[in-house]
Short mmCIF file of C-alpha atoms in Angstrom, two decimals:
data_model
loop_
_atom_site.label_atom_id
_atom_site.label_comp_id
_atom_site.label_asym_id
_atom_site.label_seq_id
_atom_site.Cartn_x
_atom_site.Cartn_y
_atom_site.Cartn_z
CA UNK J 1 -51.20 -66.92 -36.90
CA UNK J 2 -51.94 -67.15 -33.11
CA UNK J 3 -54.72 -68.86 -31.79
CA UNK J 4 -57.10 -66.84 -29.37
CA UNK J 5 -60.11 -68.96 -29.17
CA UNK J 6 -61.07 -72.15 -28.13
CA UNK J 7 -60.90 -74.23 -31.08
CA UNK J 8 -63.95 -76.03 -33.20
CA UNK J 9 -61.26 -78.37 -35.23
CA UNK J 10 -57.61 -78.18 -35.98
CA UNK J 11 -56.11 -79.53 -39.26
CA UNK J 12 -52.77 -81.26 -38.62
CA UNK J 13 -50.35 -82.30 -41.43
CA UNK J 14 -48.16 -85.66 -40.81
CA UNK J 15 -44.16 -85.01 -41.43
CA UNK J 16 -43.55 -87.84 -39.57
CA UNK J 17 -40.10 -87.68 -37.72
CA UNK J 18 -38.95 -87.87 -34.05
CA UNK J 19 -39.58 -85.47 -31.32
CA UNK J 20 -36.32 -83.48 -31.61
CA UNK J 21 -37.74 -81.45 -34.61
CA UNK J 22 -41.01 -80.11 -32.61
CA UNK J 23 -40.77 -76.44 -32.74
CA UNK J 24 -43.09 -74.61 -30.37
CA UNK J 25 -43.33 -72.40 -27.30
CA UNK J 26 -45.51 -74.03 -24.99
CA UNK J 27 -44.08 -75.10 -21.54
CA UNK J 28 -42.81 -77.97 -20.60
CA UNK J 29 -45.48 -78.75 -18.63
CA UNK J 30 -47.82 -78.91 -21.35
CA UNK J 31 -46.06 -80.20 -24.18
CA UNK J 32 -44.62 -83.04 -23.75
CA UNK J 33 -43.01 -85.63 -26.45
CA UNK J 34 -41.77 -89.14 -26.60
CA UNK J 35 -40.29 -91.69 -29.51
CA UNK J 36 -40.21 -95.48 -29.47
CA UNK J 37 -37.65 -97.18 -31.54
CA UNK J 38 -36.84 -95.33 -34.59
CA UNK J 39 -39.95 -93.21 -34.02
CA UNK J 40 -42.07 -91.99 -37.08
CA UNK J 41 -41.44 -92.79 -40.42
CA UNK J 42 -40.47 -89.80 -42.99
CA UNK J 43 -40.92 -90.77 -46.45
CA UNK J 44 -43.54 -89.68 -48.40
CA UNK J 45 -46.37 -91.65 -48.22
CA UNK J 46 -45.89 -94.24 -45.91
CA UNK J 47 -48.19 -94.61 -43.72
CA UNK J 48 -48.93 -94.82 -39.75
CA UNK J 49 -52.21 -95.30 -37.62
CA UNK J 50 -52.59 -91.90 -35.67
CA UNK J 51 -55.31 -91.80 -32.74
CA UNK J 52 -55.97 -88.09 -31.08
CA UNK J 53 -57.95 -87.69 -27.91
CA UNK J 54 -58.33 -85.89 -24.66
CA UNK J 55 -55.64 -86.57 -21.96
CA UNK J 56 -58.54 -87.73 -19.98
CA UNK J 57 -57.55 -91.85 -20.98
CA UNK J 58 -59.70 -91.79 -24.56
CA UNK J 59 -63.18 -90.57 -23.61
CA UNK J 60 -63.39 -87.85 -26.61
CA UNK J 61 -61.90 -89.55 -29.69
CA UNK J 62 -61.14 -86.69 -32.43
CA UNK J 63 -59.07 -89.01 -34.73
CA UNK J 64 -58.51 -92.69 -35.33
CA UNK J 65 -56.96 -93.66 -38.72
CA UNK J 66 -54.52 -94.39 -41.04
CA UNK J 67 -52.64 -91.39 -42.39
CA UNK J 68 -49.74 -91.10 -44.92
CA UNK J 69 -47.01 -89.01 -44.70
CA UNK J 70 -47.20 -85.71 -46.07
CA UNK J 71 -51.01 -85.75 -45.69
CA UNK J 72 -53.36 -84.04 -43.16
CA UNK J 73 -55.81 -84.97 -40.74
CA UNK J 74 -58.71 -83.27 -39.20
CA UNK J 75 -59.32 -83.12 -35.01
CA UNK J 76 -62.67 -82.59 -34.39
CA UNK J 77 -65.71 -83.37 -32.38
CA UNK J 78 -68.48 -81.49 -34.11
CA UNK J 79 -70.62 -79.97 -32.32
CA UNK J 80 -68.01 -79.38 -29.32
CA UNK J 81 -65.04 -77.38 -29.35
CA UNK J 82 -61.89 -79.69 -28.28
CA UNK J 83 -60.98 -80.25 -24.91
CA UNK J 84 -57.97 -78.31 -23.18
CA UNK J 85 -55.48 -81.07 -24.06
CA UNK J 86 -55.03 -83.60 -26.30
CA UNK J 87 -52.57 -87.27 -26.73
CA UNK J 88 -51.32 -87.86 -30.18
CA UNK J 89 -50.37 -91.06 -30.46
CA UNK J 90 -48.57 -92.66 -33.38
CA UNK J 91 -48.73 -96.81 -33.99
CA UNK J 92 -47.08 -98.69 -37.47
CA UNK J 93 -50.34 -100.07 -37.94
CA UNK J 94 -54.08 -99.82 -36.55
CA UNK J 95 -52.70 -102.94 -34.24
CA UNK J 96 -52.31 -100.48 -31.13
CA UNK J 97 -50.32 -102.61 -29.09
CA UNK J 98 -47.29 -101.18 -27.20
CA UNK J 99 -44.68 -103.06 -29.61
CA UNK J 100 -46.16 -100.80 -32.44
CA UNK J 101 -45.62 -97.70 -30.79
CA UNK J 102 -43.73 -95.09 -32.89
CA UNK J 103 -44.81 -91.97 -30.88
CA UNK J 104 -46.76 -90.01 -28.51
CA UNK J 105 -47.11 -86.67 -27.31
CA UNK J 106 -49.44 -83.91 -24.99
CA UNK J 107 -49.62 -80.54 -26.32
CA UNK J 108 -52.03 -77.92 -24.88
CA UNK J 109 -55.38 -77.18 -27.65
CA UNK J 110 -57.37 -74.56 -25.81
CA UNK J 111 -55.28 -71.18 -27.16
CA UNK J 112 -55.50 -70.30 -23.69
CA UNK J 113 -51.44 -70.93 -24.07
CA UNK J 114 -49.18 -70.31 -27.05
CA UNK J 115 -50.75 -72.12 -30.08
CA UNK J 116 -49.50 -70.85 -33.65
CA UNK J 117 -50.12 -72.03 -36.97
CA UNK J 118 -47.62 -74.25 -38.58
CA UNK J 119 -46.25 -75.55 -34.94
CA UNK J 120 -44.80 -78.30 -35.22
CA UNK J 121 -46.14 -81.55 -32.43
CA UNK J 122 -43.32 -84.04 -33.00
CA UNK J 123 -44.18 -85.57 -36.33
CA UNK J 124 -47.64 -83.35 -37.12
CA UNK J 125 -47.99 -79.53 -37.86
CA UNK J 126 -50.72 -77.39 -37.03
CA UNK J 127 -51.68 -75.89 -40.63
CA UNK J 128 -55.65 -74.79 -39.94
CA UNK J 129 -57.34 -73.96 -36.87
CA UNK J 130 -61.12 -72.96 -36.60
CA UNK J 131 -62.94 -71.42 -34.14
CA UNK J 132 -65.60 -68.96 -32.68
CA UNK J 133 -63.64 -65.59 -32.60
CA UNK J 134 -61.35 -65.71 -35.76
CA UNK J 135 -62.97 -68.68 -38.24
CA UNK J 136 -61.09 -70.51 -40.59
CA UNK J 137 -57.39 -69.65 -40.19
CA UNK J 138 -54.62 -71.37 -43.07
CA UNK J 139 -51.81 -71.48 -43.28
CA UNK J 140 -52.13 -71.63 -46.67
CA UNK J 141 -53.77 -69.89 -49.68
CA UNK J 142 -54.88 -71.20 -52.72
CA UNK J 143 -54.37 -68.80 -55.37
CA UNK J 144 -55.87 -69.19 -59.22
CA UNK J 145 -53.98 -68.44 -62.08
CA UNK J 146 -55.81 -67.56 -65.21
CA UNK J 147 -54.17 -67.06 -68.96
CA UNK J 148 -55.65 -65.12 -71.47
CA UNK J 149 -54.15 -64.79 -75.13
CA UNK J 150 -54.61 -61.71 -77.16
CA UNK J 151 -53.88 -60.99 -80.94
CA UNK J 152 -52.73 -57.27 -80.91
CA UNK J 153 -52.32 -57.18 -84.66
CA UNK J 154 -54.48 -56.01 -86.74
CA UNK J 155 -53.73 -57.44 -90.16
CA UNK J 156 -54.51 -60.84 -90.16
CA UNK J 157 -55.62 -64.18 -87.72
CA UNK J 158 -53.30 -65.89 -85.31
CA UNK J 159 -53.03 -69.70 -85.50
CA UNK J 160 -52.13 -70.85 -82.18
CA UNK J 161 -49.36 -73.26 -81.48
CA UNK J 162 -48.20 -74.15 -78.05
CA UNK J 163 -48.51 -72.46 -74.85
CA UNK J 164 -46.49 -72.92 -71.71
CA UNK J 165 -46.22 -71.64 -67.93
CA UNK J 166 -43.68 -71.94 -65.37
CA UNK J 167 -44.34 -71.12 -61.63
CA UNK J 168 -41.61 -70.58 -59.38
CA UNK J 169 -42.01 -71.06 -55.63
CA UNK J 170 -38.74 -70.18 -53.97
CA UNK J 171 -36.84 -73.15 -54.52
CA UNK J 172 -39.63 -75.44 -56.37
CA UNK J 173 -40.30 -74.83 -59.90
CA UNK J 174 -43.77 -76.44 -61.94
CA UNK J 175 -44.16 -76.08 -65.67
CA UNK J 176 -47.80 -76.35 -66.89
CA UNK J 177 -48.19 -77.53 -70.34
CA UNK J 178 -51.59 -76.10 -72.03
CA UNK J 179 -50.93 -76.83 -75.52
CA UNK J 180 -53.38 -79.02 -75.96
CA UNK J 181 -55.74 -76.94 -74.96
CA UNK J 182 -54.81 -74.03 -77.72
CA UNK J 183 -53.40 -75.72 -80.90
CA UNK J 184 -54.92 -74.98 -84.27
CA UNK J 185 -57.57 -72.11 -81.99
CA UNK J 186 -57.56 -69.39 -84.21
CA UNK J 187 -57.36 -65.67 -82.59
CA UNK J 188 -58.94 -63.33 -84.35
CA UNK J 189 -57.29 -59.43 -85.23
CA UNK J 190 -57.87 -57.40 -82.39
CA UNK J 191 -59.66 -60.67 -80.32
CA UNK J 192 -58.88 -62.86 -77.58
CA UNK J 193 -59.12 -66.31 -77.33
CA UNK J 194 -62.68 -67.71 -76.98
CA UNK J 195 -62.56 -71.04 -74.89
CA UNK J 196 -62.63 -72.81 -71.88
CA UNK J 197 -60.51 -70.51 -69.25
CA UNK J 198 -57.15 -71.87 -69.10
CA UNK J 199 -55.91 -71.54 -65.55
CA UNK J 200 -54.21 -73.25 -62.52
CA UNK J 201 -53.85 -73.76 -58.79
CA UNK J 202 -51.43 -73.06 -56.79
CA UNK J 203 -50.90 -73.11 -53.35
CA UNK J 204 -49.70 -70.56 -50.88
CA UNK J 205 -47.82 -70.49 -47.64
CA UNK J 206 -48.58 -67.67 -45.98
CA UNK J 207 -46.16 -67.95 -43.28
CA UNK J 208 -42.46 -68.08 -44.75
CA UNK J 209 -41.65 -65.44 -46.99
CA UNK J 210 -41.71 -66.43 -50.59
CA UNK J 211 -40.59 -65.07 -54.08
CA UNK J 212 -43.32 -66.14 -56.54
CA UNK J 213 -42.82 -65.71 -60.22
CA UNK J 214 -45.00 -67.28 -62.74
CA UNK J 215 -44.46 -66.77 -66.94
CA UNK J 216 -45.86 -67.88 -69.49
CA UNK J 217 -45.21 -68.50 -73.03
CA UNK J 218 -47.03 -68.79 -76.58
CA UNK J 219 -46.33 -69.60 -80.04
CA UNK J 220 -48.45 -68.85 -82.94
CA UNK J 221 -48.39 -68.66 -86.51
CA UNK J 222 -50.40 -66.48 -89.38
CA UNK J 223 -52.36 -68.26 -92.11
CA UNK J 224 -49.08 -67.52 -94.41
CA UNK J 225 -47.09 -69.78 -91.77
CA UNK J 226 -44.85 -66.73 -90.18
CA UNK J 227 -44.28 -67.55 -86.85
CA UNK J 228 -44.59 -65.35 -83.81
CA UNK J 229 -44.55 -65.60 -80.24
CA UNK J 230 -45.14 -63.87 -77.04
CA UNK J 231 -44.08 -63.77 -73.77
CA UNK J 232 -45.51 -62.11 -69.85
CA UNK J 233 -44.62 -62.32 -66.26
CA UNK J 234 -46.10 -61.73 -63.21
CA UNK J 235 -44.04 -61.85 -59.63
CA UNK J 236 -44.68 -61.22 -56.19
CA UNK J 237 -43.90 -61.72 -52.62
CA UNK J 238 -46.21 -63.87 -50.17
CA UNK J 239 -45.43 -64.40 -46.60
CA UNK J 240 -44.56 -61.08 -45.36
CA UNK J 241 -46.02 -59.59 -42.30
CA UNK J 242 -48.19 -56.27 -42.30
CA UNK J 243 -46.07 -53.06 -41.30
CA UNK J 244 -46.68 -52.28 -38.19
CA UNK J 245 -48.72 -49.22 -38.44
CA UNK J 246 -51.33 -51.49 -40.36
CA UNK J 247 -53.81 -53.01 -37.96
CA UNK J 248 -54.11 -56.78 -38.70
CA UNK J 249 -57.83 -56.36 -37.74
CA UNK J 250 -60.58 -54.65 -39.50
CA UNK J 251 -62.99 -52.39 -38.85
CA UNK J 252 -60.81 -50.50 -36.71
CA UNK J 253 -61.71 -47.32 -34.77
CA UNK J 254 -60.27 -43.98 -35.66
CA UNK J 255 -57.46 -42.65 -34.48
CA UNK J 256 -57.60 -40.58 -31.38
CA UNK J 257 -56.38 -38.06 -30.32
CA UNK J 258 -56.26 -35.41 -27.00
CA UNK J 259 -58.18 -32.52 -26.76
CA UNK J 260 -56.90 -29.27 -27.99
CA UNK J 261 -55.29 -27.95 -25.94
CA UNK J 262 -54.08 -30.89 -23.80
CA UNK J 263 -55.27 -30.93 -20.44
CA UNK J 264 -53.64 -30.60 -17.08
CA UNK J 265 -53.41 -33.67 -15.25
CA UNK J 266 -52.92 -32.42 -11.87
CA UNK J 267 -56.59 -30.79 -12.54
CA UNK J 268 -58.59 -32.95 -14.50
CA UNK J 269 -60.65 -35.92 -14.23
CA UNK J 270 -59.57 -39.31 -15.63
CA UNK J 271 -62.23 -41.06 -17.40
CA UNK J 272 -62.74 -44.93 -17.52
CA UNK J 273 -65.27 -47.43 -18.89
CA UNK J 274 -65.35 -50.84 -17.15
CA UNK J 275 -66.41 -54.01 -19.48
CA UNK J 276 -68.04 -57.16 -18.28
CA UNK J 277 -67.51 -60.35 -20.66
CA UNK J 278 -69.55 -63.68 -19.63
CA UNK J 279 -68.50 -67.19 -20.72
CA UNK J 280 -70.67 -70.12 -20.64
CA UNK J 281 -67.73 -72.87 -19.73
CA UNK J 282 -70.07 -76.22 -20.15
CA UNK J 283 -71.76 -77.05 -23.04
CA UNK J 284 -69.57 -77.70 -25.76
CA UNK J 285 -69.75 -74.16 -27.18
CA UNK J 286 -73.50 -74.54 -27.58
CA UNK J 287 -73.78 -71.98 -25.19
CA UNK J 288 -73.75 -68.65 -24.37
CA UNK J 289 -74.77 -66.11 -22.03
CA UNK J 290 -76.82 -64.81 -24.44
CA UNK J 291 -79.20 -68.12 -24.77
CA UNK J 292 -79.11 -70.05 -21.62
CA UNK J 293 -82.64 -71.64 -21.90
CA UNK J 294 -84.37 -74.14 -19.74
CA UNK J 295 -83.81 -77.51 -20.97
CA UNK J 296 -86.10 -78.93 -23.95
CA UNK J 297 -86.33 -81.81 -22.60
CA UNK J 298 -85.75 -83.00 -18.82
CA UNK J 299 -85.17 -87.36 -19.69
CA UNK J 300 -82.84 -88.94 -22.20
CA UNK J 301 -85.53 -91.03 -24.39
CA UNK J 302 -84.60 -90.01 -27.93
CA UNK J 303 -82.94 -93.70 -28.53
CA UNK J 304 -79.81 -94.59 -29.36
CA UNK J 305 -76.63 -93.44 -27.31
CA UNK J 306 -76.57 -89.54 -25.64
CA UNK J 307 -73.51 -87.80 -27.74
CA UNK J 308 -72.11 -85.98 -24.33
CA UNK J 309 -73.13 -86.54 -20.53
CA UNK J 310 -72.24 -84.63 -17.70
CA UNK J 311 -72.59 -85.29 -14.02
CA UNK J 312 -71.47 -83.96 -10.78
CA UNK J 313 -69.56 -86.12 -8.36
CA UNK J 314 -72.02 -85.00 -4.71
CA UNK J 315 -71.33 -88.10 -2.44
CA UNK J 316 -73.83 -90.57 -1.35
CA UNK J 317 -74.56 -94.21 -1.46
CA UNK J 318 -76.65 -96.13 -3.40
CA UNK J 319 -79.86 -95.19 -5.64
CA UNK J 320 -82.52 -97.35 -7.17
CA UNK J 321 -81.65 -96.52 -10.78
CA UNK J 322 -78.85 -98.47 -10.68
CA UNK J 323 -78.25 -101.63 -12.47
CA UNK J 324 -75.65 -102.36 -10.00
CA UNK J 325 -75.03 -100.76 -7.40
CA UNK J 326 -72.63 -101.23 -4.15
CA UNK J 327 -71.29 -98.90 -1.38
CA UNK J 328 -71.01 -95.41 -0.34
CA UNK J 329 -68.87 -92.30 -1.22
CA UNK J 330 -68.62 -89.27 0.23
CA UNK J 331 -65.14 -88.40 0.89
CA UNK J 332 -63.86 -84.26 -0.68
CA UNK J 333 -61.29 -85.99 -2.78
CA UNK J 334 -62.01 -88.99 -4.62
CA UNK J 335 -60.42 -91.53 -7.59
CA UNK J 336 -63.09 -91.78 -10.28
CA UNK J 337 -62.25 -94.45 -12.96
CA UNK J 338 -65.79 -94.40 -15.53
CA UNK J 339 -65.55 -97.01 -18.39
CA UNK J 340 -67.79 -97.52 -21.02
CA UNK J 341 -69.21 -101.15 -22.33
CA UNK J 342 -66.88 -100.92 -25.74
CA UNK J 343 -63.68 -100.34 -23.12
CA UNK J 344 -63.60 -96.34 -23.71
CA UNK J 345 -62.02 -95.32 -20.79
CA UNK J 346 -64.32 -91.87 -20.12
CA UNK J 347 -62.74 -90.60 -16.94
CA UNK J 348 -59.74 -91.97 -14.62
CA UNK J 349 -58.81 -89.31 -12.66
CA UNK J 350 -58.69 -87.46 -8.40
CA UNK J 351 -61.97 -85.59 -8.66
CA UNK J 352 -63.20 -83.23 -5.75
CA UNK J 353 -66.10 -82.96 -4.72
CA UNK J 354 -68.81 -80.89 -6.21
CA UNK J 355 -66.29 -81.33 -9.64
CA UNK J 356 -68.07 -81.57 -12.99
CA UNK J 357 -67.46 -84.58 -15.20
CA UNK J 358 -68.22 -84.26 -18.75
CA UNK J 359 -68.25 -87.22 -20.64
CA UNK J 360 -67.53 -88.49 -24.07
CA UNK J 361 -67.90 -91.81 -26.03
CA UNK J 362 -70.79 -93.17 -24.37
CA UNK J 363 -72.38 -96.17 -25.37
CA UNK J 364 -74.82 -98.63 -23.65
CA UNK J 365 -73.37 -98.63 -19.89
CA UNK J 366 -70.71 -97.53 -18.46
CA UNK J 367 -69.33 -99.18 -14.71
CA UNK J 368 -67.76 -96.14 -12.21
CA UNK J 369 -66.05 -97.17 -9.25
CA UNK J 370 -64.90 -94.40 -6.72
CA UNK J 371 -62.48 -95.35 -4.74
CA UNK J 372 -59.79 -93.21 -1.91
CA UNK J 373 -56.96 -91.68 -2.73
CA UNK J 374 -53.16 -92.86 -2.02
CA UNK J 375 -50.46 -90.83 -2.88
CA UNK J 376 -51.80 -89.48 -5.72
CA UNK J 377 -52.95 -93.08 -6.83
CA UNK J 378 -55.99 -95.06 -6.88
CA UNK J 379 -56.99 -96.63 -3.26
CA UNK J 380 -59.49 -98.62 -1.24
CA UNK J 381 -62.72 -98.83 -3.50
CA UNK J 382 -65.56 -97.25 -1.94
CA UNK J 383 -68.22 -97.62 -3.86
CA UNK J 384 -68.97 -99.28 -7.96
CA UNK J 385 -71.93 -99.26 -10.30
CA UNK J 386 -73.51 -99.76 -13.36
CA UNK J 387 -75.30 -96.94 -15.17
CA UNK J 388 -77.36 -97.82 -18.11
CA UNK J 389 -76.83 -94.94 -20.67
CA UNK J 390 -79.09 -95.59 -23.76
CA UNK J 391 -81.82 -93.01 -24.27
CA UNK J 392 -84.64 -95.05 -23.20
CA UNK J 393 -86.86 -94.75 -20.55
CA UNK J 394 -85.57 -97.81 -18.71
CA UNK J 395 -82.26 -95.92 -18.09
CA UNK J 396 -83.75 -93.58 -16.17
CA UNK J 397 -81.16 -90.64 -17.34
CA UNK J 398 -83.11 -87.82 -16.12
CA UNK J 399 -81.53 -84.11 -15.05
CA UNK J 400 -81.06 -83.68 -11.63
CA UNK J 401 -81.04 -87.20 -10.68
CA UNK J 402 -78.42 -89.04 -7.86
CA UNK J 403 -76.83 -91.87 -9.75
CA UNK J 404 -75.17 -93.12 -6.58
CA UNK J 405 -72.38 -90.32 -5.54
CA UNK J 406 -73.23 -88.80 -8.90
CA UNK J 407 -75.92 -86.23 -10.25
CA UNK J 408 -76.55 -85.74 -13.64
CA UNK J 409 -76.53 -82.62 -14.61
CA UNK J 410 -76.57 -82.62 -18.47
CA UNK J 411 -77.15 -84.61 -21.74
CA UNK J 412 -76.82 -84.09 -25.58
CA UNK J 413 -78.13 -85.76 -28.62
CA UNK J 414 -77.69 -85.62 -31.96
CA UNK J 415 -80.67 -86.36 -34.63
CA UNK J 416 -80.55 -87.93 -37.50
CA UNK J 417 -79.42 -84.96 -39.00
CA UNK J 418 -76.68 -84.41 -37.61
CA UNK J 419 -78.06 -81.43 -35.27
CA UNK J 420 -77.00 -81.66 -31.68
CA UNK J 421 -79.42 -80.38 -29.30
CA UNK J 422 -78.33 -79.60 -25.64
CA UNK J 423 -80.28 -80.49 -22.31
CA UNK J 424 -78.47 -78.58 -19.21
CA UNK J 425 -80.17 -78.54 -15.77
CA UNK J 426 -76.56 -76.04 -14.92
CA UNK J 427 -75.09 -73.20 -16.38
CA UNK J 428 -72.05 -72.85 -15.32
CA UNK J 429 -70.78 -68.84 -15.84
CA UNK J 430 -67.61 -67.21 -16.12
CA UNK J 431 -67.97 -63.31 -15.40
CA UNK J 432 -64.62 -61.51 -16.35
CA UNK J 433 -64.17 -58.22 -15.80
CA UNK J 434 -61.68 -55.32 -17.34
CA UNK J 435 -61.79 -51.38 -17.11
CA UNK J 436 -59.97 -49.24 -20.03
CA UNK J 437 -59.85 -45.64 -20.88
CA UNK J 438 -62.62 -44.21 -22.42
CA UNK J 439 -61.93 -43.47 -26.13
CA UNK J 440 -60.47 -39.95 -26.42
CA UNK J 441 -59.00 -39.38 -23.11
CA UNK J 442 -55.51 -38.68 -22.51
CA UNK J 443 -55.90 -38.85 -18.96
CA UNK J 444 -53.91 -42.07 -17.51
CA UNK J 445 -55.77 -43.66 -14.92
CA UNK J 446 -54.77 -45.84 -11.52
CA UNK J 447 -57.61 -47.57 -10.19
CA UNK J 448 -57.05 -47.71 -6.55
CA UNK J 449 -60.75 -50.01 -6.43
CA UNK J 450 -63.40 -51.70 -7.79
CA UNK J 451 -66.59 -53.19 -7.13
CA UNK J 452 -69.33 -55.22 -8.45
CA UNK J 453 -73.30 -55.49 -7.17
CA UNK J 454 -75.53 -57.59 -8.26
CA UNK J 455 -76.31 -61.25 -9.47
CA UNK J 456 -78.07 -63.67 -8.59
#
């Protein structure tokens, strides 16, 4: 149930409730939770106005709407995995004013820390996660029951009457009525019932153990009216974890073993492989080390708004691409507040120089103003612009170029259908490297150094 990749989406389901029933392990530092009044309501169906973004101040919206208790919600930005960290925050209505506050909350999304299905976030759960390495992961199954009715006997037809299920769940219990669906259906000697299949849903938490029972019952009569009936069950156990000799993980290797007979340390050779794994870290996920391409297309002039943009704070003054333009930065540390036209606040944060700024929620302009830093607070302002960010040509949003102290670096759109298509003038490359036994060898091994050559 652990989460090991960067996630595409994660499916949260609203209990509602205060803070004091979160159940997780992340750190302090990263989750943190925090009620207004009464906080969240709990009853079923009532409902609240929940908006999810990045901790960033709103640039990357994954959710804004009204959900009712007991339901779920998606957090997404399709194409892009989600951001590191996300806000949850919980109003009484889609009125997000501070008085309607019920709740709000941090919790860490990346998986790079402790993320588990069926955590609980103050009032949501984490019941599906998605991503590159493991898919779809559920909490939850959804299992089919099907019903078939036989006539064993040999001397005559069987006129159906009624026919019943139960399900037990632990402590729930559902009865499932399919009478309607049989009476008067005649079974012939020897035959089964020839209609529609008669079966039902039911669904499965994989993640507390469970006794599951289901029975069902049927009543039929002969074309002399004697009555018979019959009766089967079916139970099992969901929810409990493999034994521990069963890899969770398939195809596995084979099981090794030393060589016969087992050699002498003191005398013989360790033997290691070392691995090299490279990451692409911008791009959303859309890409990887194995297809970082030149860029399709160098300018932003497909129309409309750019999906993602990502620039590089460098220092300098003005540029004449500027709507606006006043100023000069070119300090190491900075304050960077970027707003959009529609009031998306896209970045508000210290930023160093040579830092990457990627950029969410764009619209038709967006002001910047870089100012000094004061105590860890915004200071003097040093320099503020307007950048028009349509993709037209009068924008000017072309890879490479100085938008006053900042260089942009990247751009995505997405066409009418939906397809995103990314333009990156920078890669930027993780390289991670690890060293393990080679398969077979019963040799331990200290490495005492290592080395790499090569690049670029």
């Amino acid at each position: 149930t652990r989460c090991e990749d960067r996630p595409l989406a994660l499916v949260m389901k609203y209990n509602g409730g205060r803070c004091d029933q979160s159940d997780n392990i992340q750190p302090p530092e990263l989750f943190q939770c925090f009620d207004f009044g009464d906080g969240p309501p709990t009853e079923i169906g009532e409902e609240s106005f929940i908006q999810v973004t990045d901790i960033k101040g709103g640039s990357i919206i994954y959710h804004a709407a009204t959900v009712a208790v007991g339901d779920e919600y998606t957090v997404a930005d399709a194409p892009f995995e989600v951001d590191a960290n996300m806000n949850v925050t919980i109003w009484s209505s889609g009125a997000t004013i501070p008085d309607n506050m019920l709740q709000t909350l941090v919790f860490h999304s990346s998986c790079s820390q402790n993320l588990f299905l069926k955590d609980r976030y103050g009032a949501s759960q984490l019941v599906v996660f998605v991503n590159e390495e493991q898919g779809l992961q559920s909490c939850f199954f959804n299992a089919t029951f099907t019903l078939t009715i036989g006539n064993e006997i040999t001397g005559g037809n069987a006129i159906l009457a009624s026919l019943r299920t139960t399900l037990r769940q632990g402590a729930s219990f559902r009865e499932i009525d399919f009478t309607d669906q049989v009476v008067d259906q005649v079974v012939i000697p020897g035959g089964t019932l020839q209609t529609a299949p008669l079966s039902f849903d039911a669904v499965i938490d994989l993640t507390v153990v469970t006794f599951n029972e289901v029975n069902a019952f049927v009543e039929a009569r002969s074309p002399k009216s004697f009555f018979c009936f019959g009766t089967d069950t079916t139970n099992f156990v969901s929810g409990l974890a493999l034994p521990p000799n069963i890899p969770t993980r398939t195809p596995t290797n084979a099981p090794t073993g030393s060589p016969l007979p087992t050699p002498d340390d003191e005398e013989t050779a360790c033997s290691i492989d070392p691995g090299i794994l490279c990451t692409v870290v911008n791009g959303g996920g859309l890409l990887s080390c194995n297809n970082i391409a030149p860029p399709v297309s160098q300018e932003c002039v497909s129309g409309g708004f750019p999906r993602e943009l990502e620039f590089i704070y460098r220092g300098g003054g003005c540029t004449s691409n500027l709507f606006e333009c006043s100023g000069s930065a070119d300090l190491d540390e900075v304050w960077i507040t970027i707003i959009s036209e529609a009031q998306n606040i896209l970045w508000n944060q210290v930023t160093e120089k040579d830092s990457f700024l990627d950029l969410r929620g764009i619209d038709e302009s967006m002001s910047v103003e870089i100012s000094t830093v004061q105590d860890g607070r915004v200071g003097n302002l040093l320099q503020e612009m307007i950048i028009n960010t349509t993709c037209t040509d009068s924008s000017n949003l072309i890879l490479k170029d100085d938008f006053g102290a900042l260089e942009l670096v990247e751009f995505t759109n997405v066409n009418e259908n939906g397809l995103a298509t990314l333009n990156a003038a920078i890669a930027r490359v993780k390289i991670t490297y690890n060293v393990e036994l080679v398969q077979g060898t019963s040799i331990r091994a200290k490495i005492n150094s290592a080395s790499s050559v090569g690049g670029i």
